[in-house]
mmCIF file of C-alpha atoms and ligand atoms in Angstrom:
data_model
loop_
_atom_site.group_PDB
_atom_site.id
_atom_site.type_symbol
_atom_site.label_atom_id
_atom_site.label_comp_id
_atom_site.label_asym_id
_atom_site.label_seq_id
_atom_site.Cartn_x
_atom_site.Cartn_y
_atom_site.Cartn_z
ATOM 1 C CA UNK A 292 164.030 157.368 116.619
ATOM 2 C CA UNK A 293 162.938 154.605 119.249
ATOM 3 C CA UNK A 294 164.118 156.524 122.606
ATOM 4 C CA UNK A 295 161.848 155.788 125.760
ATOM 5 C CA UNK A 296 160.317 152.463 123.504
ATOM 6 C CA UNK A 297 160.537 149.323 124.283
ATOM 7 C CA UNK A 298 160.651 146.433 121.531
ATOM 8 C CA UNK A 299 160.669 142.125 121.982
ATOM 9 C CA UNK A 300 161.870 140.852 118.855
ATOM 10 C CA UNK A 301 161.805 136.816 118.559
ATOM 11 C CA UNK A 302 164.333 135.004 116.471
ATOM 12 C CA UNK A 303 166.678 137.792 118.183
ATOM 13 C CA UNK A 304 170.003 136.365 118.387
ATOM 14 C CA UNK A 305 171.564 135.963 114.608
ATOM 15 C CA UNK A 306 170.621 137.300 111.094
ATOM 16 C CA UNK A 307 168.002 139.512 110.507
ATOM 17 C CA UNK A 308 166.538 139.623 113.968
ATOM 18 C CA UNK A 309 170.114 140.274 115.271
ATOM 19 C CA UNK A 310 170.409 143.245 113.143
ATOM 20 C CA UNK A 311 167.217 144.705 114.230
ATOM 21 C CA UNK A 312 168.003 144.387 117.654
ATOM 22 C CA UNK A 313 171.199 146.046 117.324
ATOM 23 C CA UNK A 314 169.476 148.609 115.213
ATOM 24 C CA UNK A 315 166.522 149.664 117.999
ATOM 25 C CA UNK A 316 169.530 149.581 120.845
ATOM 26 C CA UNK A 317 171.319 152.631 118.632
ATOM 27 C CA UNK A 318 168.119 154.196 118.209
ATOM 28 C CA UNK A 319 167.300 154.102 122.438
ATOM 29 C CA UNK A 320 165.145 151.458 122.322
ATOM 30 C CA UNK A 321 164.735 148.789 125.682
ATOM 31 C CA UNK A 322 165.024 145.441 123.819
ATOM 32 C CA UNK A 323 163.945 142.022 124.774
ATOM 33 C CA UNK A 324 165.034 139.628 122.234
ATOM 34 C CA UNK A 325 163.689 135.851 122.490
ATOM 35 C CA UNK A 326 165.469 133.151 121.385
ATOM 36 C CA UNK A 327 165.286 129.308 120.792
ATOM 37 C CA UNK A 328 167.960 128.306 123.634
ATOM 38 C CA UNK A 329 169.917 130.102 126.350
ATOM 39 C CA UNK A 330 173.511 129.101 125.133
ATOM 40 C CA UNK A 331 172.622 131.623 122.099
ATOM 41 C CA UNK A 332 170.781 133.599 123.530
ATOM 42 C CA UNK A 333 173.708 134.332 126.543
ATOM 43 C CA UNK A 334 175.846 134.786 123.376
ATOM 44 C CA UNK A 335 173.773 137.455 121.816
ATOM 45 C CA UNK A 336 173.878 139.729 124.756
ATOM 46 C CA UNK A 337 177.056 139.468 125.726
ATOM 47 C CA UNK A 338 178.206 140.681 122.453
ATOM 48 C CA UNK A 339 175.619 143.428 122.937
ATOM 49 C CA UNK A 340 176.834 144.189 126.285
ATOM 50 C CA UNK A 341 180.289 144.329 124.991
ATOM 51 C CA UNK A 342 179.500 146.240 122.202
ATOM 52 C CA UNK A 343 177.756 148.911 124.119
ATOM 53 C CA UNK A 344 177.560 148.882 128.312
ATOM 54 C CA UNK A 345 175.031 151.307 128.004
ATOM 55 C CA UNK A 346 172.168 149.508 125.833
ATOM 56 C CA UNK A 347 169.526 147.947 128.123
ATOM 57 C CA UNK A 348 169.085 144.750 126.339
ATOM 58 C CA UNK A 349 167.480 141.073 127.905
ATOM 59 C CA UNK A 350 166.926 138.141 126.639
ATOM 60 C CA UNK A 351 164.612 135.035 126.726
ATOM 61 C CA UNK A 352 164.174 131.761 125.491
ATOM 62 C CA UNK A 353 160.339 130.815 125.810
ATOM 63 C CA UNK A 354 159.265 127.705 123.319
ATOM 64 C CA UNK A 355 157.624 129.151 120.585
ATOM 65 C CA UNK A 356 155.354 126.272 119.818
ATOM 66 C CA UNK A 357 153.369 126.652 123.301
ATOM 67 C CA UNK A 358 151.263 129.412 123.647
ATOM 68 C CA UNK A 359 151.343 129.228 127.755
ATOM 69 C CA UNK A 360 154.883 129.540 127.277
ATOM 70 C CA UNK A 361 155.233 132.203 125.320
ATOM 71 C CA UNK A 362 152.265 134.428 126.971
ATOM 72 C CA UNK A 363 154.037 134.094 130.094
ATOM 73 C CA UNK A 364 157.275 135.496 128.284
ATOM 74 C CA UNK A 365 155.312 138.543 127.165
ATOM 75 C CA UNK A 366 154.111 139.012 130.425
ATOM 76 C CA UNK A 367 157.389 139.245 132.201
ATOM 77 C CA UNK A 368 158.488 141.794 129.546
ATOM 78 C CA UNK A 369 155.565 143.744 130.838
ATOM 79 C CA UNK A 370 156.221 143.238 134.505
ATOM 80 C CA UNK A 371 160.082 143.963 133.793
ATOM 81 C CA UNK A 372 159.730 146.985 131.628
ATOM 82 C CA UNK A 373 156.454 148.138 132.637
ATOM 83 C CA UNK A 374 155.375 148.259 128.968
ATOM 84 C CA UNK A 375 155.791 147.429 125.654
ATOM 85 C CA UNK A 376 155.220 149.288 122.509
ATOM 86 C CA UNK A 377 156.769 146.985 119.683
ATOM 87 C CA UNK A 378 156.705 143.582 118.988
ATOM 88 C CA UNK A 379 158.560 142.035 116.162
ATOM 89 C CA UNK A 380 157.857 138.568 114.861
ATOM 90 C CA UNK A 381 160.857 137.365 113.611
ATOM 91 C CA UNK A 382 161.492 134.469 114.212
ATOM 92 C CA UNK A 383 161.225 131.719 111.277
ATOM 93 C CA UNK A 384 162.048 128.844 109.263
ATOM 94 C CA UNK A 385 162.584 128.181 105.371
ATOM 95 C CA UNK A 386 161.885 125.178 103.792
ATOM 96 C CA UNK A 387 163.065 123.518 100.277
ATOM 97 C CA UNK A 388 161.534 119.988 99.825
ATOM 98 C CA UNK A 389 159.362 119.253 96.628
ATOM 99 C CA UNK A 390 155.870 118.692 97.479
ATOM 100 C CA UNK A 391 155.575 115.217 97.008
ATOM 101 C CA UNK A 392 158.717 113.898 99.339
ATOM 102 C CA UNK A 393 157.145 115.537 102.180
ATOM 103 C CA UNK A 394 157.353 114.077 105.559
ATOM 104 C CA UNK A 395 155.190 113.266 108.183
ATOM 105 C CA UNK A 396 154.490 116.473 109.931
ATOM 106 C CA UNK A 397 156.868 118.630 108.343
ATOM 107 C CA UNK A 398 154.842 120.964 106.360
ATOM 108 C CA UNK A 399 153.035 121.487 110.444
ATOM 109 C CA UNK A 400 156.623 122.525 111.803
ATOM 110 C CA UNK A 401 156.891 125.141 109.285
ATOM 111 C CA UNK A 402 153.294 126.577 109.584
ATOM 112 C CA UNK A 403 153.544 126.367 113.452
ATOM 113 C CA UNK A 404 156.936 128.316 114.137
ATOM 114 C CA UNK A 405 155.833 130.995 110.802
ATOM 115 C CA UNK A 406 152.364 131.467 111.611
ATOM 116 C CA UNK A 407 150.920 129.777 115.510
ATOM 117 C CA UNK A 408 153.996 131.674 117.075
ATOM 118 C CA UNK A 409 153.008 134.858 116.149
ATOM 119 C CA UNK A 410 149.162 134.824 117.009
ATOM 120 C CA UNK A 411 150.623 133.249 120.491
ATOM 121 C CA UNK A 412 152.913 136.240 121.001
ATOM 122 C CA UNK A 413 150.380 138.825 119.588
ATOM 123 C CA UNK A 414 147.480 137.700 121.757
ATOM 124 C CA UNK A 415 149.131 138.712 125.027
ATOM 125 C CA UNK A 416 151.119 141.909 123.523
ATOM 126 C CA UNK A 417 147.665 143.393 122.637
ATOM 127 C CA UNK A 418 145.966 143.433 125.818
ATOM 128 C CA UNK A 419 149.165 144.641 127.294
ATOM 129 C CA UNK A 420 149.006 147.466 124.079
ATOM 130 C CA UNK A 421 145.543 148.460 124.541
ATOM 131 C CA UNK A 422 145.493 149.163 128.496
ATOM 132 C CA UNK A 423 148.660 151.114 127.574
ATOM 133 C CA UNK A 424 147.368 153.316 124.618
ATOM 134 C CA UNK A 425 148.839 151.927 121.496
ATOM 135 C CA UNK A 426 151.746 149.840 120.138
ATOM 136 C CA UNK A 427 152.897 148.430 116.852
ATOM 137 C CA UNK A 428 153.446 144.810 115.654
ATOM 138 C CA UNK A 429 155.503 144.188 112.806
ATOM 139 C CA UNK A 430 156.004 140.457 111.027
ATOM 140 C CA UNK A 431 158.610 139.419 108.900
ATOM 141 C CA UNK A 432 156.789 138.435 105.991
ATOM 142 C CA UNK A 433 159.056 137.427 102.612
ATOM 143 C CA UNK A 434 159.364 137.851 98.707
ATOM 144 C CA UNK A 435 158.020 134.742 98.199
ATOM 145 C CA UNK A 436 155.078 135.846 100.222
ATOM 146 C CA UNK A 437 154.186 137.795 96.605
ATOM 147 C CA UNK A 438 155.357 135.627 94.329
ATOM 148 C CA UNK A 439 155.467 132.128 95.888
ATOM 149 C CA UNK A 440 158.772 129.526 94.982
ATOM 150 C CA UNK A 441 158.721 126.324 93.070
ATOM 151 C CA UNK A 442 159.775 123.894 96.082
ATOM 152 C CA UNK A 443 158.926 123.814 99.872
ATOM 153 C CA UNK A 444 155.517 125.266 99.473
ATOM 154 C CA UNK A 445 155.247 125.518 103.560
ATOM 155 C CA UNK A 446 157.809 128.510 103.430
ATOM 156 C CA UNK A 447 155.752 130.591 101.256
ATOM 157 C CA UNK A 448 152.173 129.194 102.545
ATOM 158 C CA UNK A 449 153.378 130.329 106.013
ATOM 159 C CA UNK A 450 154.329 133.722 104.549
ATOM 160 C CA UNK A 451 151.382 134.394 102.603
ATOM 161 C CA UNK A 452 149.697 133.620 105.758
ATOM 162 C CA UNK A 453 151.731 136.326 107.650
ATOM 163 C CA UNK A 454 150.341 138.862 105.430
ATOM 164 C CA UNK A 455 146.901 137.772 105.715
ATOM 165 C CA UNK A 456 146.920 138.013 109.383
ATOM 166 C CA UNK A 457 148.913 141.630 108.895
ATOM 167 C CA UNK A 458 146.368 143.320 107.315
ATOM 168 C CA UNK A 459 143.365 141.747 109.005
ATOM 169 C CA UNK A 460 144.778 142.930 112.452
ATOM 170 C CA UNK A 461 146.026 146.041 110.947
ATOM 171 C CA UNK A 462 141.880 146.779 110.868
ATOM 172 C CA UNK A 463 140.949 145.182 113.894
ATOM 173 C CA UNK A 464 143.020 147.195 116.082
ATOM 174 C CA UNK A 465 143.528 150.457 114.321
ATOM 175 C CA UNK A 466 141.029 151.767 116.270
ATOM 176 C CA UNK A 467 142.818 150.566 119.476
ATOM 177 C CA UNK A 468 146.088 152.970 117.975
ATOM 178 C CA UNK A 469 147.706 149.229 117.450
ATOM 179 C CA UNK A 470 149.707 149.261 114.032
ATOM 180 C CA UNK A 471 150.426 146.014 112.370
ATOM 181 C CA UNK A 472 152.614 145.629 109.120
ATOM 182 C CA UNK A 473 155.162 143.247 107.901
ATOM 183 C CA UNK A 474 158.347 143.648 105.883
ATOM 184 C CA UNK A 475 159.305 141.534 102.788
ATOM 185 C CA UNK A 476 162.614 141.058 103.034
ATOM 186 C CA UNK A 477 164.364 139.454 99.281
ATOM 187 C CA UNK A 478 167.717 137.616 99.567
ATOM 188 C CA UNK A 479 169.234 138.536 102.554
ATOM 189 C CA UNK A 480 172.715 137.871 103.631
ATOM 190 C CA UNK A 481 172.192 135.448 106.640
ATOM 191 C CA UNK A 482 173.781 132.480 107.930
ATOM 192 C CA UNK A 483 171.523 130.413 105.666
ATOM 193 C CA UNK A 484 172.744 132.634 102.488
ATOM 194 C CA UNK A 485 176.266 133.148 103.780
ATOM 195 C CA UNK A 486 176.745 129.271 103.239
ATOM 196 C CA UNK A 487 176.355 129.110 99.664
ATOM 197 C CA UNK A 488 179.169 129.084 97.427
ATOM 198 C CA UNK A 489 180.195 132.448 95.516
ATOM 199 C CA UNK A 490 179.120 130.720 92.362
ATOM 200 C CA UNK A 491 175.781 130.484 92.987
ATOM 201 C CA UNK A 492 175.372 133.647 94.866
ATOM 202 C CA UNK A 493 176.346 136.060 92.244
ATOM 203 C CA UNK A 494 173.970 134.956 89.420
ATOM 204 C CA UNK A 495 171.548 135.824 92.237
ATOM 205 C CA UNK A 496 172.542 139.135 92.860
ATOM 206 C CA UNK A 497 173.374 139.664 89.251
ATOM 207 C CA UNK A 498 169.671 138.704 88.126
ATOM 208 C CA UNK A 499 168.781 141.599 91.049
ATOM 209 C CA UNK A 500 167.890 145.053 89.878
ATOM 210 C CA UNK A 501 170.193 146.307 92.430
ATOM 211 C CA UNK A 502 172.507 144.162 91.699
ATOM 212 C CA UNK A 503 173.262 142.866 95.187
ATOM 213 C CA UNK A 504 171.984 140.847 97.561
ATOM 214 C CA UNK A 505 170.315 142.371 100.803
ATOM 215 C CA UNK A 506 172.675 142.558 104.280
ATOM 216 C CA UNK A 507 170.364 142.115 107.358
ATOM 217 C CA UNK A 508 170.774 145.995 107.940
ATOM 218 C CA UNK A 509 169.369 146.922 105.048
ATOM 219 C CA UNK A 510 166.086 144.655 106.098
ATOM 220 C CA UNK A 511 166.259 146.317 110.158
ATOM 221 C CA UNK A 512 166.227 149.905 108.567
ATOM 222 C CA UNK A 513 162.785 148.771 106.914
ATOM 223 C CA UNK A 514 162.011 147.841 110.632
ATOM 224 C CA UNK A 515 163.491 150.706 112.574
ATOM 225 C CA UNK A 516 161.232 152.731 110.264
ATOM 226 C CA UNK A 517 157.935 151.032 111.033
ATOM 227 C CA UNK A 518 158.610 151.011 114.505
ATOM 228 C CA UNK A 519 158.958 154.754 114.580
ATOM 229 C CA UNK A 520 156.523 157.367 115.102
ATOM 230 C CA UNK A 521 157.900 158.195 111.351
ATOM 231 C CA UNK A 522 155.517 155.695 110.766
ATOM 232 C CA UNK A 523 152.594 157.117 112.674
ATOM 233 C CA UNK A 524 149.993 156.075 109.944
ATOM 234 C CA UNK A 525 151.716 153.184 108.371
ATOM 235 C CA UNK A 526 149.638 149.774 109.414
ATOM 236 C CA UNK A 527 148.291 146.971 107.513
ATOM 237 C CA UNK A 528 151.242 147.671 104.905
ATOM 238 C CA UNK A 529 153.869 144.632 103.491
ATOM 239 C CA UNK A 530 156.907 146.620 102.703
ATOM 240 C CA UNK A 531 159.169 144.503 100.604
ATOM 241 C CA UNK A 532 163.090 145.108 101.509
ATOM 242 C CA UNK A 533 164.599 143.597 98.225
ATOM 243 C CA UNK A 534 165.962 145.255 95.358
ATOM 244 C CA UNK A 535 163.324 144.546 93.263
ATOM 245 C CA UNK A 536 163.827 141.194 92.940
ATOM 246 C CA UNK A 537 160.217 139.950 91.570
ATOM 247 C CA UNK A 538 160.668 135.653 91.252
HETATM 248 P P1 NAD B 250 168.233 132.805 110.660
HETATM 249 O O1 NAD B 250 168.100 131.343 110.484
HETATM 250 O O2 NAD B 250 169.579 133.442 110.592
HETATM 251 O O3 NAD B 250 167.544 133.247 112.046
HETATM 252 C C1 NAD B 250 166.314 132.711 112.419
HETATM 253 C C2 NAD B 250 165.997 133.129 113.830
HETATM 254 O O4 NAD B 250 164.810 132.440 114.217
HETATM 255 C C3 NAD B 250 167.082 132.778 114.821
HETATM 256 O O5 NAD B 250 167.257 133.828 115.756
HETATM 257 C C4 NAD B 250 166.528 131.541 115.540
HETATM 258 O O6 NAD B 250 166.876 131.485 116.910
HETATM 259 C C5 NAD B 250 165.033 131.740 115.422
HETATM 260 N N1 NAD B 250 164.367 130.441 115.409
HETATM 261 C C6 NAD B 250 164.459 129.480 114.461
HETATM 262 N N2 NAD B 250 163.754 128.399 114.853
HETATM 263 C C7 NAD B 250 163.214 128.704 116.058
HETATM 264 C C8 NAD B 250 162.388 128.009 116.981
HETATM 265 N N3 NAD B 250 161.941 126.773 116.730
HETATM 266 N N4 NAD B 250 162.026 128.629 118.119
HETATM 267 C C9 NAD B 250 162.448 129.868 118.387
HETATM 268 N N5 NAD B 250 163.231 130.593 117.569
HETATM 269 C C10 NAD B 250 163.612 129.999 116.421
HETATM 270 O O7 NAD B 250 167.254 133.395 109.605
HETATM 271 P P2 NAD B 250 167.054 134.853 108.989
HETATM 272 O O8 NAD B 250 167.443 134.751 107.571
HETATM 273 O O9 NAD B 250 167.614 135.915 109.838
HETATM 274 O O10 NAD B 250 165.456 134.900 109.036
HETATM 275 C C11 NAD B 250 164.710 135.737 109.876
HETATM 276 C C12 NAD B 250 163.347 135.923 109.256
HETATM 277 O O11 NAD B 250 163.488 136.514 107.972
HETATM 278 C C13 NAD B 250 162.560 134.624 109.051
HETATM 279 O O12 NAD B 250 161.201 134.833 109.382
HETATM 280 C C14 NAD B 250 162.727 134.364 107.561
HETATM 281 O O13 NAD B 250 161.652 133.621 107.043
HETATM 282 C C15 NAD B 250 162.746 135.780 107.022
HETATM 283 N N6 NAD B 250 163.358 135.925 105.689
HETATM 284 C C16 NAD B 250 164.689 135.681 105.480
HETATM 285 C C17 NAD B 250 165.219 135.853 104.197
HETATM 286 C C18 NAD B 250 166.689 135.590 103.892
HETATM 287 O O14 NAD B 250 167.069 135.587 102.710
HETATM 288 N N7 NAD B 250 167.548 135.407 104.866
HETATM 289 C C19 NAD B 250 164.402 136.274 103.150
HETATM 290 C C20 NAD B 250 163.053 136.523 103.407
HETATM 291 C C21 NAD B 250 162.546 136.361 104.686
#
């Protein structure tokens, strides 16, 4: 579905992003998957590598919270590859605390990994998109990005945010043959999720309509999809990935 494509996803190399990337490699995709540091980002492709010789798969580690740094990531993509016609925006972090034991700064860390990273990796990818005839973007978004969560309001402010920016650019660049959407994944089965004890995972899944919680393939399908000319005039949509689970 992706063959002759070539995709950066950020957040790349574990969970959800992980998946994805694996997912776009079966489907022919050239994949570029950005990471927070080189020890796991080594580790990622090497189990790609392993898994398939054949998959053309690279990986980087740019800091997400400089914009310099990251444009310069996109650009070596570019150089490398010659092009590229996907760009996930993966990469994130949740958040728990009640509103009032908030730290110092830490509501910023949330908004600037969830939301700044993604305008800095957009920015570059769409002049690189538009001399090149098209692209698509697509932004992990979340449930709570619908119905927001009682507790770390940053997680959910962030995500709300995603989808504002989603459909906004979904309308500026349409007429540039740029696609934007975001998926909405529910409770996925991540590291974060995989952690919690059986006790208080299955009156999750049990309170889900499908009565399970999601695996990160079920979210990359949602993502392979986009990504494909399947998808031709999908934009400025927030596809949620997640049973039906309304909070
Ligand atoms: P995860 O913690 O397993 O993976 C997060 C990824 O983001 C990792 O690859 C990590 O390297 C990267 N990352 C984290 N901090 C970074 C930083 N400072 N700089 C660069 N990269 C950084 O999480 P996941 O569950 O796979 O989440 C992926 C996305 O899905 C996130 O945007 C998250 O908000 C969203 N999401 C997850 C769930 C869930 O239940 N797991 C539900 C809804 C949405």
């Amino acid at each position: 579905m992706l063959r002759g494509k070539t995709a950066v996803v950020t957040g790349g190399t574990r969970g959800i992003g992980f998946a994805i990337v694996k997912k776009y490699l079966e489907n022919g995709a050239k994949v570029v998957l950005f990471g927070s540091r080189k020890e796991t980002v080594d580790k990622a492709l090497s189990s790609l590598r392993n898994e398939n010789p054949d998959w053309e798969v690279d990986g980087a580690y740019p800091d997400l919270s400089d914009a310099r740094n990251v444009e310069e990531a996109i650009e070596a993509v570019k150089e490398k590859f010659g092009r590229i016609d996907i760009l996930v925006n993966n990469a994130g972090i949740s958040d728990s605390t009640k509103v009032d034991n908030y730290e110092q700064g830490q509501f910023e860390k949330v908004i600037s990994l969830n939301v700044n990273s993604i305008f800095y990796a957009i920015r570059p990818t769409v002049k690189i998109m538009k001399e090149q005839g098209g692209g698509c973007i697509i932004n992990t978004s979340s449930m709570v990005s619908i119905s927001g969560q009682p507790g770390g309001v940053a997680y959910p402010t962030s995500k709300f945010a995603v989808n504002g920016l989603t459909l906004s650019l979904a309308r500026e660049l349409g007429p540039s043959n740029i696609r934007v959407n975001a998926v909405a994944p529910g409770i996925t089965r991540t590291d974060m999720v995989a952690a919690l004890p059986k006790e208080m995972i299955e009156p999750m899944a049990a309170a889900i309509p499908l009565r399970r919680i999601g695996e990160p393939e079920d979210v990359a399908n949602a993502f392979v999809f986009l990504a494909s000319d399947m998808a031709s005039y999908v934009t400025g949509e927030v596809l949620s990935v997640d049973g039906a689970m309304r909070a």
